[in-house]
Amino acid sequence: MNWLLISDLDNTWVGDQSALEKLQAYLADRRESFYLVYATGRSFGSAKTLQQTVGLMEPNCWITAVGSEIYDDRGLDRAWANYLSDNWQRETIQAIAAHYPQLTPQSPSEQNPWKISYHLEPDGDPMVIAAIKHNLQKKNLSVQVMFSSGRDVDFLPLRSNKGNATHYLQQRWQIPGEKTLVCGDSGNDISLFETDSRGIIVNNAQAELLAWYDKFGASRHYLAKSPHAAGILEGIAYFKLANP
Ligand code: GLC
Ligand code: MG
């Protein structure tokens, strides 16, 4: 294995079925040369259901629930879970979030010991996120707040997120940033692009990610001309990571 491909699922890898099949056929021919990891906001159960529905090729491992969990064929990565548990005050953070009527808890299946998730009310003012962040910071709580797709609000341990989980796997497999390719479309993918990896932003990206790219985009980031999986294929060619 000489390179690492890490991709978000919804609206990145998944979204255009014929492009997905084309991408997977291309990668299947080179499957021995790279590690594949899906990095999704979904729970592991929900990600596995999606795998069945759209026929996702088998990855080497899964970063699920926005990096709050890592799974491989032996199950949940306990070392990662222990690392996240340090100084994580779930109940306190949940109690503070409960004070904001603009936030509605997501379904129990999307909550886990290291992730608390809400939906912002329709037409809700995203400024409320900044207010909550400020409040949590004042209380010195070790937490990050993530806003995606103009609606999803996740509270996670500071050590968590897709980008930090990417570092963890890069270390395990000894793959450097210039041999790592990350792909995404929304706010919970920003941490992927903050690593020193090469990055593909698919053309259908959400406003919060495009705003981040305008401010912080660098030469290691590629804004694809195509949406979804076609954008990933375009980016793989751009970065010349896979053999032709
Ligand atoms: C996925 C998860 C949801 C999360 C969102 C953004 O949709 O199911 O819990 O809020 O990603 O990270
Ligand atoms: Mg997505």
mmCIF file of C-alpha atoms and ligand atoms in Angstrom:
data_model
loop_
_atom_site.group_PDB
_atom_site.id
_atom_site.type_symbol
_atom_site.label_atom_id
_atom_site.label_comp_id
_atom_site.label_asym_id
_atom_site.label_seq_id
_atom_site.Cartn_x
_atom_site.Cartn_y
_atom_site.Cartn_z
ATOM 1 C CA MET A 1 0.000 0.000 0.000
ATOM 2 C CA ASN A 2 1.588 3.300 -0.958
ATOM 3 C CA TRP A 3 -1.175 5.857 -0.680
ATOM 4 C CA LEU A 4 -4.251 6.564 1.407
ATOM 5 C CA LEU A 5 -7.676 7.654 0.134
ATOM 6 C CA ILE A 6 -10.087 9.066 2.708
ATOM 7 C CA SER A 7 -13.510 10.193 1.571
ATOM 8 C CA ASP A 8 -16.744 11.488 2.969
ATOM 9 C CA LEU A 9 -19.789 9.524 1.801
ATOM 10 C CA ASP A 10 -23.005 11.588 1.510
ATOM 11 C CA ASN A 11 -22.828 14.041 -1.396
ATOM 12 C CA THR A 12 -19.165 13.215 -2.017
ATOM 13 C CA TRP A 13 -18.565 9.516 -2.828
ATOM 14 C CA VAL A 14 -22.303 8.960 -2.925
ATOM 15 C CA GLY A 15 -24.796 11.094 -4.856
ATOM 16 C CA ASP A 16 -24.332 10.143 -8.502
ATOM 17 C CA GLN A 17 -24.638 6.373 -8.854
ATOM 18 C CA SER A 18 -23.119 6.035 -12.313
ATOM 19 C CA ALA A 19 -20.131 8.200 -11.338
ATOM 20 C CA LEU A 20 -19.743 6.110 -8.156
ATOM 21 C CA GLU A 21 -19.606 2.926 -10.207
ATOM 22 C CA LYS A 22 -17.057 4.440 -12.573
ATOM 23 C CA LEU A 23 -14.863 5.573 -9.675
ATOM 24 C CA GLN A 24 -15.067 2.186 -7.958
ATOM 25 C CA ALA A 25 -14.263 0.302 -11.167
ATOM 26 C CA TYR A 26 -11.178 2.502 -11.634
ATOM 27 C CA LEU A 27 -10.092 1.926 -8.030
ATOM 28 C CA ALA A 28 -10.858 -1.800 -8.019
ATOM 29 C CA ASP A 29 -8.139 -2.259 -10.663
ATOM 30 C CA ARG A 30 -5.633 -0.628 -8.288
ATOM 31 C CA ARG A 31 -6.973 -1.905 -4.975
ATOM 32 C CA GLU A 32 -3.616 -3.339 -3.839
ATOM 33 C CA SER A 33 -1.899 0.031 -4.019
ATOM 34 C CA PHE A 34 -3.904 2.078 -1.499
ATOM 35 C CA TYR A 35 -5.711 2.083 1.830
ATOM 36 C CA LEU A 36 -9.349 3.161 1.596
ATOM 37 C CA VAL A 37 -11.199 4.829 4.468
ATOM 38 C CA TYR A 38 -14.712 6.281 4.502
ATOM 39 C CA ALA A 39 -15.014 9.276 6.804
ATOM 40 C CA THR A 40 -18.665 9.998 7.444
ATOM 41 C CA GLY A 41 -20.946 11.845 9.836
ATOM 42 C CA ARG A 42 -23.217 8.800 9.937
ATOM 43 C CA SER A 43 -23.153 6.223 12.689
ATOM 44 C CA PHE A 44 -21.425 2.953 11.813
ATOM 45 C CA GLY A 45 -24.796 1.165 11.505
ATOM 46 C CA SER A 46 -26.157 3.786 9.160
ATOM 47 C CA ALA A 47 -22.954 3.784 7.085
ATOM 48 C CA LYS A 48 -23.131 -0.006 6.694
ATOM 49 C CA THR A 49 -26.747 0.294 5.528
ATOM 50 C CA LEU A 50 -25.632 2.841 2.939
ATOM 51 C CA GLN A 51 -22.891 0.427 1.849
ATOM 52 C CA GLN A 52 -25.548 -2.179 1.052
ATOM 53 C CA THR A 53 -27.877 0.298 -0.643
ATOM 54 C CA VAL A 54 -25.414 1.832 -3.078
ATOM 55 C CA GLY A 55 -22.797 -0.962 -3.208
ATOM 56 C CA LEU A 56 -19.802 0.764 -1.623
ATOM 57 C CA MET A 57 -16.530 -1.070 -2.195
ATOM 58 C CA GLU A 58 -15.023 -2.497 0.998
ATOM 59 C CA PRO A 59 -12.764 -0.015 2.826
ATOM 60 C CA ASN A 60 -9.812 -0.868 5.097
ATOM 61 C CA CYS A 61 -11.501 0.996 7.879
ATOM 62 C CA TRP A 62 -14.320 3.409 8.742
ATOM 63 C CA ILE A 63 -14.164 6.805 10.429
ATOM 64 C CA THR A 64 -17.775 7.270 11.530
ATOM 65 C CA ALA A 65 -19.885 9.769 13.466
ATOM 66 C CA VAL A 66 -17.626 12.679 12.380
ATOM 67 C CA GLY A 67 -14.444 11.016 13.681
ATOM 68 C CA SER A 68 -15.859 10.154 17.089
ATOM 69 C CA GLU A 69 -15.536 6.454 16.261
ATOM 70 C CA ILE A 70 -13.182 4.327 14.149
ATOM 71 C CA TYR A 71 -14.142 0.801 13.089
ATOM 72 C CA ASP A 72 -12.347 -1.987 11.270
ATOM 73 C CA ASP A 73 -13.188 -5.654 10.866
ATOM 74 C CA ARG A 74 -12.322 -6.235 14.537
ATOM 75 C CA GLY A 75 -14.959 -3.696 15.603
ATOM 76 C CA LEU A 76 -14.658 -0.387 17.452
ATOM 77 C CA ASP A 77 -11.116 0.942 17.884
ATOM 78 C CA ARG A 78 -10.826 1.018 21.676
ATOM 79 C CA ALA A 79 -7.544 2.931 21.735
ATOM 80 C CA TRP A 80 -9.180 5.796 19.822
ATOM 81 C CA ALA A 81 -12.215 5.698 22.123
ATOM 82 C CA ASN A 82 -10.012 5.908 25.243
ATOM 83 C CA TYR A 83 -8.029 8.758 23.749
ATOM 84 C CA LEU A 84 -11.244 10.740 23.135
ATOM 85 C CA SER A 85 -12.656 10.043 26.585
ATOM 86 C CA ASP A 86 -9.931 12.023 28.317
ATOM 87 C CA ASN A 87 -11.417 15.239 29.750
ATOM 88 C CA TRP A 88 -14.682 14.833 27.802
ATOM 89 C CA GLN A 89 -17.644 16.127 29.778
ATOM 90 C CA ARG A 90 -20.594 14.858 27.816
ATOM 91 C CA GLU A 91 -23.355 15.550 30.362
ATOM 92 C CA THR A 92 -22.213 19.116 31.039
ATOM 93 C CA ILE A 93 -22.109 19.945 27.326
ATOM 94 C CA GLN A 94 -25.494 18.363 26.715
ATOM 95 C CA ALA A 95 -26.999 20.379 29.571
ATOM 96 C CA ILE A 96 -25.659 23.624 28.060
ATOM 97 C CA ALA A 97 -26.902 22.763 24.555
ATOM 98 C CA ALA A 98 -30.341 22.023 25.985
ATOM 99 C CA HIS A 99 -30.690 25.732 26.807
ATOM 100 C CA TYR A 100 -30.918 26.649 23.140
ATOM 101 C CA PRO A 101 -34.485 26.199 21.834
ATOM 102 C CA GLN A 102 -33.219 26.594 18.240
ATOM 103 C CA LEU A 103 -31.567 23.159 18.568
ATOM 104 C CA THR A 104 -33.521 19.894 18.327
ATOM 105 C CA PRO A 105 -31.730 16.651 19.231
ATOM 106 C CA GLN A 106 -31.111 14.284 16.327
ATOM 107 C CA SER A 107 -32.341 10.691 16.597
ATOM 108 C CA PRO A 108 -30.799 8.482 19.332
ATOM 109 C CA SER A 109 -29.060 6.403 16.640
ATOM 110 C CA GLU A 110 -26.921 9.454 15.716
ATOM 111 C CA GLN A 111 -25.772 10.067 19.308
ATOM 112 C CA ASN A 112 -22.862 8.157 20.845
ATOM 113 C CA PRO A 113 -20.657 8.468 23.943
ATOM 114 C CA TRP A 114 -18.382 10.950 22.082
ATOM 115 C CA LYS A 115 -20.914 12.784 19.890
ATOM 116 C CA ILE A 116 -23.952 14.919 20.698
ATOM 117 C CA SER A 117 -25.911 15.996 17.607
ATOM 118 C CA TYR A 118 -28.718 18.441 16.920
ATOM 119 C CA HIS A 119 -30.533 20.063 14.035
ATOM 120 C CA LEU A 120 -30.712 23.824 13.870
ATOM 121 C CA GLU A 121 -34.327 24.893 13.334
ATOM 122 C CA PRO A 122 -35.251 25.634 9.689
ATOM 123 C CA ASP A 123 -34.238 29.210 8.827
ATOM 124 C CA GLY A 124 -32.399 29.280 12.171
ATOM 125 C CA ASP A 125 -29.666 31.897 12.480
ATOM 126 C CA PRO A 126 -26.219 30.219 12.344
ATOM 127 C CA MET A 127 -25.044 32.981 14.698
ATOM 128 C CA VAL A 128 -26.495 30.900 17.492
ATOM 129 C CA ILE A 129 -23.629 28.432 16.853
ATOM 130 C CA ALA A 130 -21.091 31.172 17.506
ATOM 131 C CA ALA A 131 -22.933 32.071 20.725
ATOM 132 C CA ILE A 132 -22.861 28.457 21.937
ATOM 133 C CA LYS A 133 -19.161 28.132 21.065
ATOM 134 C CA HIS A 134 -18.448 31.255 23.037
ATOM 135 C CA ASN A 135 -20.402 29.979 26.030
ATOM 136 C CA LEU A 136 -18.584 26.623 26.034
ATOM 137 C CA GLN A 137 -15.209 28.326 25.695
ATOM 138 C CA LYS A 138 -15.948 30.594 28.663
ATOM 139 C CA LYS A 139 -16.555 27.475 30.724
ATOM 140 C CA ASN A 140 -13.247 26.037 29.521
ATOM 141 C CA LEU A 141 -14.848 22.880 28.216
ATOM 142 C CA SER A 142 -12.829 20.671 25.935
ATOM 143 C CA VAL A 143 -15.232 20.496 23.007
ATOM 144 C CA GLN A 144 -15.564 21.443 19.338
ATOM 145 C CA VAL A 145 -18.791 22.479 17.655
ATOM 146 C CA MET A 146 -19.294 21.655 14.010
ATOM 147 C CA PHE A 147 -21.910 23.092 11.664
ATOM 148 C CA SER A 148 -22.697 21.257 8.408
ATOM 149 C CA SER A 149 -25.108 21.593 5.509
ATOM 150 C CA GLY A 150 -26.669 24.689 7.094
ATOM 151 C CA ARG A 151 -28.490 22.433 9.558
ATOM 152 C CA ASP A 152 -26.460 19.801 11.456
ATOM 153 C CA VAL A 153 -24.770 20.751 14.715
ATOM 154 C CA ASP A 154 -22.324 18.289 16.302
ATOM 155 C CA PHE A 155 -20.540 18.565 19.655
ATOM 156 C CA LEU A 156 -17.403 16.431 19.790
ATOM 157 C CA PRO A 157 -14.303 16.003 21.980
ATOM 158 C CA LEU A 158 -11.498 18.363 20.925
ATOM 159 C CA ARG A 159 -9.328 15.391 20.033
ATOM 160 C CA SER A 160 -11.993 14.025 17.716
ATOM 161 C CA ASN A 161 -13.060 14.965 14.149
ATOM 162 C CA LYS A 162 -12.334 13.471 10.738
ATOM 163 C CA GLY A 163 -8.975 15.240 10.386
ATOM 164 C CA ASN A 164 -7.600 14.045 13.713
ATOM 165 C CA ALA A 165 -8.782 10.516 12.942
ATOM 166 C CA THR A 166 -6.935 10.831 9.616
ATOM 167 C CA HIS A 167 -3.684 11.660 11.465
ATOM 168 C CA TYR A 168 -4.183 8.663 13.697
ATOM 169 C CA LEU A 169 -4.493 6.321 10.683
ATOM 170 C CA GLN A 170 -1.622 8.010 8.824
ATOM 171 C CA GLN A 171 0.582 7.240 11.802
ATOM 172 C CA ARG A 172 -0.614 3.663 12.051
ATOM 173 C CA TRP A 173 0.037 3.008 8.367
ATOM 174 C CA GLN A 174 3.011 5.363 7.999
ATOM 175 C CA ILE A 175 1.539 7.344 5.094
ATOM 176 C CA PRO A 176 2.623 11.004 4.770
ATOM 177 C CA GLY A 177 0.406 13.945 3.764
ATOM 178 C CA GLU A 178 1.670 14.012 0.179
ATOM 179 C CA LYS A 179 0.477 10.406 -0.216
ATOM 180 C CA THR A 180 -2.900 11.018 1.388
ATOM 181 C CA LEU A 181 -5.956 12.249 -0.503
ATOM 182 C CA VAL A 182 -9.027 13.480 1.382
ATOM 183 C CA CYS A 183 -12.401 14.284 -0.241
ATOM 184 C CA GLY A 184 -15.444 16.101 1.047
ATOM 185 C CA ASP A 185 -18.361 18.459 0.492
ATOM 186 C CA SER A 186 -19.476 20.011 3.789
ATOM 187 C CA GLY A 187 -18.586 21.593 7.123
ATOM 188 C CA ASN A 188 -17.737 18.372 8.909
ATOM 189 C CA ASP A 189 -15.071 17.751 6.218
ATOM 190 C CA ILE A 190 -13.155 20.975 6.958
ATOM 191 C CA SER A 191 -10.906 19.183 9.478
ATOM 192 C CA LEU A 192 -9.862 16.807 6.675
ATOM 193 C CA PHE A 193 -8.682 19.769 4.600
ATOM 194 C CA GLU A 194 -6.856 21.229 7.610
ATOM 195 C CA THR A 195 -4.470 18.253 7.634
ATOM 196 C CA ASP A 196 -1.407 18.433 5.371
ATOM 197 C CA SER A 197 -3.054 15.929 3.005
ATOM 198 C CA ARG A 198 -3.959 16.599 -0.606
ATOM 199 C CA GLY A 199 -7.635 17.502 -0.743
ATOM 200 C CA ILE A 200 -10.499 17.354 -3.239
ATOM 201 C CA ILE A 201 -13.518 19.564 -2.715
ATOM 202 C CA VAL A 202 -16.279 18.254 -4.954
ATOM 203 C CA ASN A 203 -18.030 20.829 -7.106
ATOM 204 C CA ASN A 204 -21.369 20.443 -5.315
ATOM 205 C CA ALA A 205 -19.795 21.516 -1.982
ATOM 206 C CA GLN A 206 -21.896 23.267 0.661
ATOM 207 C CA ALA A 207 -21.608 27.015 1.337
ATOM 208 C CA GLU A 208 -19.769 26.601 4.669
ATOM 209 C CA LEU A 209 -16.985 24.565 3.030
ATOM 210 C CA LEU A 210 -16.690 26.915 0.038
ATOM 211 C CA ALA A 211 -16.441 29.861 2.446
ATOM 212 C CA TRP A 212 -13.642 28.035 4.288
ATOM 213 C CA TYR A 213 -11.884 27.333 0.972
ATOM 214 C CA ASP A 214 -12.087 31.006 -0.044
ATOM 215 C CA LYS A 215 -10.302 31.955 3.167
ATOM 216 C CA PHE A 216 -7.925 29.069 3.793
ATOM 217 C CA GLY A 217 -7.680 27.123 0.515
ATOM 218 C CA ALA A 218 -4.076 26.288 -0.434
ATOM 219 C CA SER A 219 -2.292 24.690 -3.371
ATOM 220 C CA ARG A 220 -2.751 21.255 -1.791
ATOM 221 C CA HIS A 221 -6.527 21.702 -2.216
ATOM 222 C CA TYR A 222 -8.284 21.068 -5.505
ATOM 223 C CA LEU A 223 -11.772 22.388 -6.180
ATOM 224 C CA ALA A 224 -13.129 19.877 -8.697
ATOM 225 C CA LYS A 225 -15.097 20.946 -11.751
ATOM 226 C CA SER A 226 -17.361 17.912 -11.428
ATOM 227 C CA PRO A 227 -19.703 16.988 -8.583
ATOM 228 C CA HIS A 228 -19.721 13.851 -6.405
ATOM 229 C CA ALA A 229 -17.640 10.794 -7.396
ATOM 230 C CA ALA A 230 -16.765 12.321 -10.781
ATOM 231 C CA GLY A 231 -15.017 15.111 -8.851
ATOM 232 C CA ILE A 232 -13.012 12.522 -6.903
ATOM 233 C CA LEU A 233 -11.902 10.814 -10.109
ATOM 234 C CA GLU A 234 -10.924 14.214 -11.521
ATOM 235 C CA GLY A 235 -8.896 14.986 -8.380
ATOM 236 C CA ILE A 236 -7.126 11.614 -8.380
ATOM 237 C CA ALA A 237 -5.874 12.417 -11.888
ATOM 238 C CA TYR A 238 -4.930 15.957 -10.824
ATOM 239 C CA PHE A 239 -2.788 14.771 -7.911
ATOM 240 C CA LYS A 240 -1.389 11.782 -9.862
ATOM 241 C CA LEU A 241 -1.609 9.505 -6.834
ATOM 242 C CA ALA A 242 -2.945 6.395 -8.546
ATOM 243 C CA ASN A 243 -1.016 4.757 -11.367
ATOM 244 C CA PRO A 244 -2.715 5.374 -14.712
HETATM 245 C C1 GLC B 1 -24.483 12.960 9.374
HETATM 246 C C2 GLC B 1 -24.864 12.447 10.748
HETATM 247 C C3 GLC B 1 -25.364 13.566 11.640
HETATM 248 C C4 GLC B 1 -24.379 14.727 11.624
HETATM 249 C C5 GLC B 1 -24.089 15.158 10.209
HETATM 250 C C6 GLC B 1 -23.064 16.276 10.130
HETATM 251 O O1 GLC B 1 -25.612 13.361 8.674
HETATM 252 O O2 GLC B 1 -25.854 11.458 10.645
HETATM 253 O O3 GLC B 1 -25.509 13.098 12.960
HETATM 254 O O4 GLC B 1 -24.913 15.797 12.360
HETATM 255 O O5 GLC B 1 -23.598 14.053 9.481
HETATM 256 O O6 GLC B 1 -21.865 15.956 10.750
HETATM 257 MG MG MG B 2 -21.067 14.945 2.930
#
